[in-house]
PDB file of C-alpha atoms in Angstrom:
ATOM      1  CA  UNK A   1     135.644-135.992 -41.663  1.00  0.00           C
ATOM      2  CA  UNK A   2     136.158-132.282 -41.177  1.00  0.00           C
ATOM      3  CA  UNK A   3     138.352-131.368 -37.941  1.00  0.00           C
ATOM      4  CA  UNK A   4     139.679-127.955 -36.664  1.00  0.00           C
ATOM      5  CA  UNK A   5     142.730-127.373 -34.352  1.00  0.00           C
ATOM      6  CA  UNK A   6     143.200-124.484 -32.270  1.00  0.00           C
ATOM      7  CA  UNK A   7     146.618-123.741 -30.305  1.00  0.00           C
ATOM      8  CA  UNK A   8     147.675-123.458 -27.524  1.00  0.00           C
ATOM      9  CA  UNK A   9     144.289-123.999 -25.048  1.00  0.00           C
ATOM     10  CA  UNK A  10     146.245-121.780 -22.389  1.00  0.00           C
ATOM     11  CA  UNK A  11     148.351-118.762 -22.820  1.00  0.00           C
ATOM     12  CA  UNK A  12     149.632-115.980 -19.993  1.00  0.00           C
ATOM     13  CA  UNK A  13     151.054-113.553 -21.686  1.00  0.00           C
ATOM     14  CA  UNK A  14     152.672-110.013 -20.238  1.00  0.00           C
ATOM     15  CA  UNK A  15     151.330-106.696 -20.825  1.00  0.00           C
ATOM     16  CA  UNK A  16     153.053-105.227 -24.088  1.00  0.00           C
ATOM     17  CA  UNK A  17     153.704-108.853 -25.333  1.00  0.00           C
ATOM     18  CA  UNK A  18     153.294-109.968 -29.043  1.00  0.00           C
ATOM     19  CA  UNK A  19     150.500-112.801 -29.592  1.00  0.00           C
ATOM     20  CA  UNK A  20     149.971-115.180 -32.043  1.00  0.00           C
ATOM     21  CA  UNK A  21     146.954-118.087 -31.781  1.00  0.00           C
ATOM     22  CA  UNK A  22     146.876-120.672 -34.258  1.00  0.00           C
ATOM     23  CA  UNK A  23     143.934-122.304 -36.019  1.00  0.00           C
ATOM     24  CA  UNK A  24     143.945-125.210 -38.731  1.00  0.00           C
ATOM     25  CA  UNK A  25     141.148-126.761 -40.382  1.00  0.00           C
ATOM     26  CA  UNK A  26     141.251-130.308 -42.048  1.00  0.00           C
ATOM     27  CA  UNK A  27     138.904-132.262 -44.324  1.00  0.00           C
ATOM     28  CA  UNK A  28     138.051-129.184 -46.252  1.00  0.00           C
ATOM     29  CA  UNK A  29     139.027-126.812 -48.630  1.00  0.00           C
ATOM     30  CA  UNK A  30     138.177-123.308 -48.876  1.00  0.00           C
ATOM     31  CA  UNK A  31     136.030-123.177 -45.702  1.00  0.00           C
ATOM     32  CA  UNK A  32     134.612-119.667 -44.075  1.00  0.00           C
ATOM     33  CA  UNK A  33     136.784-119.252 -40.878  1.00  0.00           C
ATOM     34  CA  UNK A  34     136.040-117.018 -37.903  1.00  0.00           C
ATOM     35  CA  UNK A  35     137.876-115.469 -34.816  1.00  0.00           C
ATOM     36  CA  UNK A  36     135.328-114.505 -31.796  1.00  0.00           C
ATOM     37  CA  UNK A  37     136.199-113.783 -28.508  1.00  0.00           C
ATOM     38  CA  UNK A  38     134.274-114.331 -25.318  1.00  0.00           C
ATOM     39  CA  UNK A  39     134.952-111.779 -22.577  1.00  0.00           C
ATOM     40  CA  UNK A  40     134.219-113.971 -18.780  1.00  0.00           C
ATOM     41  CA  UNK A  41     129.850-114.629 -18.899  1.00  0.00           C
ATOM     42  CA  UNK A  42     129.296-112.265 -21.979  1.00  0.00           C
ATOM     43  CA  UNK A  43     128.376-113.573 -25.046  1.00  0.00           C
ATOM     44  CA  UNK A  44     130.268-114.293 -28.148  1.00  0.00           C
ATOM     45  CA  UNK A  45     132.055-111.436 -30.541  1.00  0.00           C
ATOM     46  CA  UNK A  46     132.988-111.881 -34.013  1.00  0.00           C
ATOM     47  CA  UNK A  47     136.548-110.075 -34.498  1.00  0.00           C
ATOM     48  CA  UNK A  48     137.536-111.393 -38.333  1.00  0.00           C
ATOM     49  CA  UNK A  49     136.098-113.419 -40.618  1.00  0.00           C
ATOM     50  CA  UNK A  50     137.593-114.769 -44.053  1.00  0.00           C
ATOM     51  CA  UNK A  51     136.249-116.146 -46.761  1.00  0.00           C
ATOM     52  CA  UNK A  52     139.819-117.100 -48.536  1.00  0.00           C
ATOM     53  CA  UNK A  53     142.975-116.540 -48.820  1.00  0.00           C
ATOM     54  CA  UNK A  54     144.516-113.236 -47.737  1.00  0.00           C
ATOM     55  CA  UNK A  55     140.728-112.026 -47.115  1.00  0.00           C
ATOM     56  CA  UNK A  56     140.132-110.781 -44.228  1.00  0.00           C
ATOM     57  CA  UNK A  57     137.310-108.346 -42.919  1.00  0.00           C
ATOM     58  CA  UNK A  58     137.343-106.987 -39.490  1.00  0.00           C
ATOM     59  CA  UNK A  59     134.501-106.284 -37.489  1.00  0.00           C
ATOM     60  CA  UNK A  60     135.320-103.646 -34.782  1.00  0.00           C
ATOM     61  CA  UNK A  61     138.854-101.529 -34.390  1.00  0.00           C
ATOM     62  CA  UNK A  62     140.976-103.437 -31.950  1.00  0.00           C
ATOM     63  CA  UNK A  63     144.453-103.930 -30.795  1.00  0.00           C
ATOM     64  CA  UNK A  64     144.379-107.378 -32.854  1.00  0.00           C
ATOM     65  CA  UNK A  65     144.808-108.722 -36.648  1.00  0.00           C
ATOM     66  CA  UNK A  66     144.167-111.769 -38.566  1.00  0.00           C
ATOM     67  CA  UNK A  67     145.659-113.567 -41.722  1.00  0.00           C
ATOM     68  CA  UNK A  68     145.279-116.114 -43.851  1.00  0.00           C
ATOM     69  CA  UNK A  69     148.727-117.518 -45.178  1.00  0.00           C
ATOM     70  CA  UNK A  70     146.823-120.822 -46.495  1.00  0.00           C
ATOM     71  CA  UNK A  71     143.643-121.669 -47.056  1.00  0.00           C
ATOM     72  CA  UNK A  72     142.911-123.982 -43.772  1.00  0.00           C
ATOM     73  CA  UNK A  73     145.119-121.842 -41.855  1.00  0.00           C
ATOM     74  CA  UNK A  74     143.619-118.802 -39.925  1.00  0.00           C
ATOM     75  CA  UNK A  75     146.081-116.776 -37.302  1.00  0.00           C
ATOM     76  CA  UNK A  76     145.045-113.843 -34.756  1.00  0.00           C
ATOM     77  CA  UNK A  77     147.813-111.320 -33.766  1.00  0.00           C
ATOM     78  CA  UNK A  78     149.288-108.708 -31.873  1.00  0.00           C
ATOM     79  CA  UNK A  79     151.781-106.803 -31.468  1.00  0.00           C
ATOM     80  CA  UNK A  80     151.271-105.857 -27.642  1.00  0.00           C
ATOM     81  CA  UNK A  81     148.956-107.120 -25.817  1.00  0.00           C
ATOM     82  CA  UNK A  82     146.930-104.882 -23.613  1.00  0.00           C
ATOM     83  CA  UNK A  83     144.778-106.124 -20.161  1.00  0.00           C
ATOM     84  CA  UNK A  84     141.655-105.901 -22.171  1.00  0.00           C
ATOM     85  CA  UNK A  85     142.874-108.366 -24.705  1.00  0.00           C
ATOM     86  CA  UNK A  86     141.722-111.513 -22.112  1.00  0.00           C
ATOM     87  CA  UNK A  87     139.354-113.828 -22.962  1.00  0.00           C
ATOM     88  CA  UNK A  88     138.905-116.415 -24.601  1.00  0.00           C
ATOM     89  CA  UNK A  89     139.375-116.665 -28.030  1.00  0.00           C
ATOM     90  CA  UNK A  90     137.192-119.559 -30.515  1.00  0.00           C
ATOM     91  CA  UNK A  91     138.040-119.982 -33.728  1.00  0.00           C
ATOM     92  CA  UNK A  92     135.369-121.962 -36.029  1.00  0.00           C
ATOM     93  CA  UNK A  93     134.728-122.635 -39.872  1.00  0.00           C
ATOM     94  CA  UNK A  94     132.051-122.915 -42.046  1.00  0.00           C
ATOM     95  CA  UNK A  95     131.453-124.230 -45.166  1.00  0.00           C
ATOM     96  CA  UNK A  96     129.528-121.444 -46.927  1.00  0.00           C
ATOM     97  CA  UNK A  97     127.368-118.836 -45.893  1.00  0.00           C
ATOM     98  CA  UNK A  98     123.741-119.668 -44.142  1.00  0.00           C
ATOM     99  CA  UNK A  99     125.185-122.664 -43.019  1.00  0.00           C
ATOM    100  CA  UNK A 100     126.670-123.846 -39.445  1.00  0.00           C
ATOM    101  CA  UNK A 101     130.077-122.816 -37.969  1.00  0.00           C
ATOM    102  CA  UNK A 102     132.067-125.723 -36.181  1.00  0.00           C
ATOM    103  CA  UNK A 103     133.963-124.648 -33.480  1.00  0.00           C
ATOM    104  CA  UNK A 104     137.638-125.461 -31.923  1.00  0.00           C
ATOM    105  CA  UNK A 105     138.675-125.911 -28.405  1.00  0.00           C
ATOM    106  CA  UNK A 106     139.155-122.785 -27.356  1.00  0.00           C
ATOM    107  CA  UNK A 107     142.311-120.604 -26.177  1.00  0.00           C
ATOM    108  CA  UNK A 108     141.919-119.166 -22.788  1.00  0.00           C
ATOM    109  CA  UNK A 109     144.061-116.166 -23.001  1.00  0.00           C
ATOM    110  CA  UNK A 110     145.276-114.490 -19.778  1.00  0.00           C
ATOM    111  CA  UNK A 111     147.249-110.559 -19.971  1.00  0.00           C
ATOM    112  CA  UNK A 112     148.835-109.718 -16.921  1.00  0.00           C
TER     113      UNK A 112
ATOM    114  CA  UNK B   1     121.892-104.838 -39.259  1.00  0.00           C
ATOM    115  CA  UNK B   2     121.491-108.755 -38.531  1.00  0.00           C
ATOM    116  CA  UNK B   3     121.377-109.805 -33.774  1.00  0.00           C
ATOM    117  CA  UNK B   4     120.079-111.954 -31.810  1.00  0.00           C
ATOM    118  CA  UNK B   5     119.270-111.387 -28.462  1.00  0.00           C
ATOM    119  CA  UNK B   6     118.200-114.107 -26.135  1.00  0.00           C
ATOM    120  CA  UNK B   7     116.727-114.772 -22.428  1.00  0.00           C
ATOM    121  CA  UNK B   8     119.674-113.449 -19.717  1.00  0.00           C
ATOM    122  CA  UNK B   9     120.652-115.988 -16.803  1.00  0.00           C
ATOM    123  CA  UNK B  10     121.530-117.765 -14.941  1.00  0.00           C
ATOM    124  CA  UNK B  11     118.815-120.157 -14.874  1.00  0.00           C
ATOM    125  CA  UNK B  12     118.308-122.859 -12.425  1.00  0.00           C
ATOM    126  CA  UNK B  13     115.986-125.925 -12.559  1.00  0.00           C
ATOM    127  CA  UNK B  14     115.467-129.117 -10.682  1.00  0.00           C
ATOM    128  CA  UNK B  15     116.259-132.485 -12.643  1.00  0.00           C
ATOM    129  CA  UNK B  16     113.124-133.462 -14.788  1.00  0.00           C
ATOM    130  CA  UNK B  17     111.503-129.890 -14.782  1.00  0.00           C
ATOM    131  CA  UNK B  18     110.681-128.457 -18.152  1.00  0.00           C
ATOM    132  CA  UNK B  19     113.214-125.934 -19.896  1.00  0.00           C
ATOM    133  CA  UNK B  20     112.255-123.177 -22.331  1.00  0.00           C
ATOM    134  CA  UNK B  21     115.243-120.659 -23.889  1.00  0.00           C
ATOM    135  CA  UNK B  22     113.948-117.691 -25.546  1.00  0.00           C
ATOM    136  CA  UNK B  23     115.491-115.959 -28.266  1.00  0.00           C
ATOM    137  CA  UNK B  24     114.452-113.648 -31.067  1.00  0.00           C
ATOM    138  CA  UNK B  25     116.408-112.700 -34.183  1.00  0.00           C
ATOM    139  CA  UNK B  26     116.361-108.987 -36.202  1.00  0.00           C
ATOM    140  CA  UNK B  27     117.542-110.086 -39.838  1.00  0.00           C
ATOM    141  CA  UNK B  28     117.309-109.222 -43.174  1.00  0.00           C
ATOM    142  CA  UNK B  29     115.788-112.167 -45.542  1.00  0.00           C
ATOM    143  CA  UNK B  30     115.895-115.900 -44.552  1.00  0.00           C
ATOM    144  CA  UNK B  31     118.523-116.468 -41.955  1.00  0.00           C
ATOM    145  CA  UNK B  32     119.577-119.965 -40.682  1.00  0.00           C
ATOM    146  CA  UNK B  33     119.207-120.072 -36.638  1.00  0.00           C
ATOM    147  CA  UNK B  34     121.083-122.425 -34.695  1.00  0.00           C
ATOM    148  CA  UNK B  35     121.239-123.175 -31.049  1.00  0.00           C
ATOM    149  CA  UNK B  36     125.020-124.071 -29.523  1.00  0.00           C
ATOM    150  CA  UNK B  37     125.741-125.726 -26.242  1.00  0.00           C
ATOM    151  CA  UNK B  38     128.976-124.679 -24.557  1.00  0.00           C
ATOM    152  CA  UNK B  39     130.542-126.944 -21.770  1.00  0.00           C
ATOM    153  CA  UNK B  40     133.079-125.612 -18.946  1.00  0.00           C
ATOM    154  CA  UNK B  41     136.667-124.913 -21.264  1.00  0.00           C
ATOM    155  CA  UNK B  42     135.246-125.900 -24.101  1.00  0.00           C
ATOM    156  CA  UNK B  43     134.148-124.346 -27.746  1.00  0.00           C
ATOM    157  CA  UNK B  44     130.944-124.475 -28.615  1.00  0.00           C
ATOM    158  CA  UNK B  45     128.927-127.697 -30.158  1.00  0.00           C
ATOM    159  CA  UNK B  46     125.906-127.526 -32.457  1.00  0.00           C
ATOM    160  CA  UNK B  47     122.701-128.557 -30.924  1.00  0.00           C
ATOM    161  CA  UNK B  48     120.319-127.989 -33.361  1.00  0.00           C
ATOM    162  CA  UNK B  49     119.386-125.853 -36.700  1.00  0.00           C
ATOM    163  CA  UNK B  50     116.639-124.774 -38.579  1.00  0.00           C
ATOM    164  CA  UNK B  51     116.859-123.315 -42.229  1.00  0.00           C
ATOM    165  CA  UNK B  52     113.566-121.872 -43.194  1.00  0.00           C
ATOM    166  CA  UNK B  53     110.549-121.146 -41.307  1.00  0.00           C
ATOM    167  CA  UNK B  54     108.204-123.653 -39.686  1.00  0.00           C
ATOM    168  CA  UNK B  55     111.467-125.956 -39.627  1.00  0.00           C
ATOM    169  CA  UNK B  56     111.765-127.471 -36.603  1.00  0.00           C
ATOM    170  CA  UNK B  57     115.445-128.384 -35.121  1.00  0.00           C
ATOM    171  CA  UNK B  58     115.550-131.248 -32.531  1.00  0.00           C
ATOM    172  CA  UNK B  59     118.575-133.351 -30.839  1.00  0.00           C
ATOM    173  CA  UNK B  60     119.052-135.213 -27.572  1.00  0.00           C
ATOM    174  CA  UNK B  61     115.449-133.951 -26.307  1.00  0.00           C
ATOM    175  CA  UNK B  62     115.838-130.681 -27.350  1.00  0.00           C
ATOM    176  CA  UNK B  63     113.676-128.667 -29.620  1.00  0.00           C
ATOM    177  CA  UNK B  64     113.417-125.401 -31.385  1.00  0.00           C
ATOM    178  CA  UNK B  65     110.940-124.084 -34.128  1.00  0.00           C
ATOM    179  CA  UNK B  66     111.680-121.252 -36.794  1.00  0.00           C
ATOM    180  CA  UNK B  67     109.066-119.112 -36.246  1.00  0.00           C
ATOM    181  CA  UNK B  68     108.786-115.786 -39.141  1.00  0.00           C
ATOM    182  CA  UNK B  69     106.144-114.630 -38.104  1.00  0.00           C
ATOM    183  CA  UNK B  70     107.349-113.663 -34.058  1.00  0.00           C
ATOM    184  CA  UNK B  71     110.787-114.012 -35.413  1.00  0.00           C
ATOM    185  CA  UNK B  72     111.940-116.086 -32.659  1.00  0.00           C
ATOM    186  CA  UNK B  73     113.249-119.422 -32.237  1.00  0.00           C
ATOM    187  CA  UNK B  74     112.853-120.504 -28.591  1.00  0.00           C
ATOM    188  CA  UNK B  75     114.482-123.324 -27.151  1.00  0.00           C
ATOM    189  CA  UNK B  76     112.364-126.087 -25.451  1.00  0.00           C
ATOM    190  CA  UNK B  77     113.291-129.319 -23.502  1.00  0.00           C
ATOM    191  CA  UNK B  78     110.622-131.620 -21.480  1.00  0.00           C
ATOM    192  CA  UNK B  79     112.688-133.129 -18.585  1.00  0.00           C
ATOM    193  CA  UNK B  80     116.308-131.507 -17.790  1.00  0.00           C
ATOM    194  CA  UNK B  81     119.060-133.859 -16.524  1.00  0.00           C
ATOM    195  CA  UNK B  82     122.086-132.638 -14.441  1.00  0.00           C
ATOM    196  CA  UNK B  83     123.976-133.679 -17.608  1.00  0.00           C
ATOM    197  CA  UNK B  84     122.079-130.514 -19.379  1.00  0.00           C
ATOM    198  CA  UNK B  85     123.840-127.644 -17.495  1.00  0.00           C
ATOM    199  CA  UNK B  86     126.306-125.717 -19.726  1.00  0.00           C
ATOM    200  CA  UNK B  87     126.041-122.238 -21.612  1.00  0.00           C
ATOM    201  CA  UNK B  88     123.738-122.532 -24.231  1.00  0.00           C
ATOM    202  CA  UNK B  89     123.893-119.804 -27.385  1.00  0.00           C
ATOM    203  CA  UNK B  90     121.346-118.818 -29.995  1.00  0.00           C
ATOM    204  CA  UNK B  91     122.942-117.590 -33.778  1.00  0.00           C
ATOM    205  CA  UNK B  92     121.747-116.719 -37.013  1.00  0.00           C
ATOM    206  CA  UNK B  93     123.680-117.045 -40.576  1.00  0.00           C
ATOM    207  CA  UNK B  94     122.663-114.540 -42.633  1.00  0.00           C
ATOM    208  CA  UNK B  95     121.292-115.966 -46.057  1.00  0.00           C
ATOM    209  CA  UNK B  96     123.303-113.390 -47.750  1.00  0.00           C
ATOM    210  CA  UNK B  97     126.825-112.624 -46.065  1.00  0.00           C
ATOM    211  CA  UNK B  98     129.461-114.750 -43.576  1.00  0.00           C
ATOM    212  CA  UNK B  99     128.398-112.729 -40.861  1.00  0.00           C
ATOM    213  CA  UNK B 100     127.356-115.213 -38.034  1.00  0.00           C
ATOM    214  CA  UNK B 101     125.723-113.246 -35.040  1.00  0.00           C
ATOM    215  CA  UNK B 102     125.133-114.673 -31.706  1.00  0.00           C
ATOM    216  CA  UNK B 103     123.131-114.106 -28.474  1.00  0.00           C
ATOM    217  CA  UNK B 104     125.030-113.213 -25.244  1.00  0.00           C
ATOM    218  CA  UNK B 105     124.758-116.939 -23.994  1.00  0.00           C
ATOM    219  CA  UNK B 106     122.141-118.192 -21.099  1.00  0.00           C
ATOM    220  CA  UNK B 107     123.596-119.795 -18.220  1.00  0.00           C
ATOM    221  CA  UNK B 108     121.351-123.099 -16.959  1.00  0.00           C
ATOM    222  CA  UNK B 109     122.087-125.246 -14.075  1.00  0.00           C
ATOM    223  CA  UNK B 110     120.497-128.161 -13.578  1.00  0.00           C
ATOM    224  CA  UNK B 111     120.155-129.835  -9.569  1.00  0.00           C
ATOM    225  CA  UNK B 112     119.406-133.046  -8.542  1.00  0.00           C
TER     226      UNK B 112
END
């Protein structure tokens, strides 16, 4: 069966700090993978999306990048962090389009 | 382009009272919908889906119909247990691109 790992589920990171959030996906190969972030009681926001390796398309202009190194391995960057960067951040896969996205855990990502 | 825009919270019910969600989609072409049920800390679990009009999505007493025609796909539940209170999220998956939209999330709590 399909699994996804996302790392670490905590992080408090200083201002001007570098970030890097980790997500892996088993069970599958080649599968759609997603970076939202989830500002305290809003909704969902898709930041990158990929649908292979070293594709990545970004959805709005941010302080933050993705990458793909492998194909079930899907990393979210920064190179300093600002305030606004906190939330918490879901990465998910799917297996094609018009289809579900499963979900990880969840990093909850605190910049002071 | 492709949203989804569903009922804003919080909403608060007694156990056993009847539960509707609504949400309504703007897409191009067929979208999949999908409702997702977030607990406290956690990502976010598939509840139900629904591929192509008149389909309707049900799981652990919950229901939701694809309607075309009002382009919604409301979420419905007969009795609410305590159990039921989390953050629940209506999507869409385009037919056509990896671009996964969802609604700003609707807070329920359920009382004994």
């Amino acid at each position: 069966s399909q699994t996804i790992h996302q790392w670490p589920a905590t992080l408090v990171q200083p201002v001007g700090s570098p970030l890097s959030l980790e997500c892996t996906v088993e069970g599958t190969s080649n599968p759609n993978l997603y970076w939202y972030r989830q500002a305290a009681g809003r909704g969902l926001q898709l930041l990158f999306y990929s649908v292979g390796i070293g594709q990545i398309s970004s959805e709005v202009p941010q302080n933050l990048s993705a990458s793909r190194p492998q194909d079930r391995q899907f990393i979210l960057s920064s190179k300093k962090l600002l305030l606004s960067d906190s939330g918490f951040y879901l990465c998910a896969w799917s297996v094609m389009m018009n289809t579900e996205a499963f979900f990880g855990q969840g990093t909850r990502l605190t910049v002071v | 382009g492709n949203s989804v825009t569903q009922m804003e919270g919080p909403v608060t019910l007694s156990e056993e009272a009847f539960l509707t969600i609504n949400c309504t989609y703007t897409a191009t072409g067929y979208p999949s919908l999908f409702w997702y049920v977030q607990y406290p800390g956690e990502g976010l679990q598939l509840l139900l889906k629904a591929t192509k009009a008149d389909d309707k999505g049900s799981n652990k007493g919950f229901e939701a119909t694809y309607r075309k025609e009002t382009t919604s796909f409301h979420l419905e539940k007969g009795s609410v247990q305590v159990s039921d209170s989390a953050v629940y999220f209506c999507a869409l998956s385009p037919y056509n691109n990896n671009d996964m939209r969802f609604g700003a999330g609707t807070r329920l709590t359920v009382k004994p």
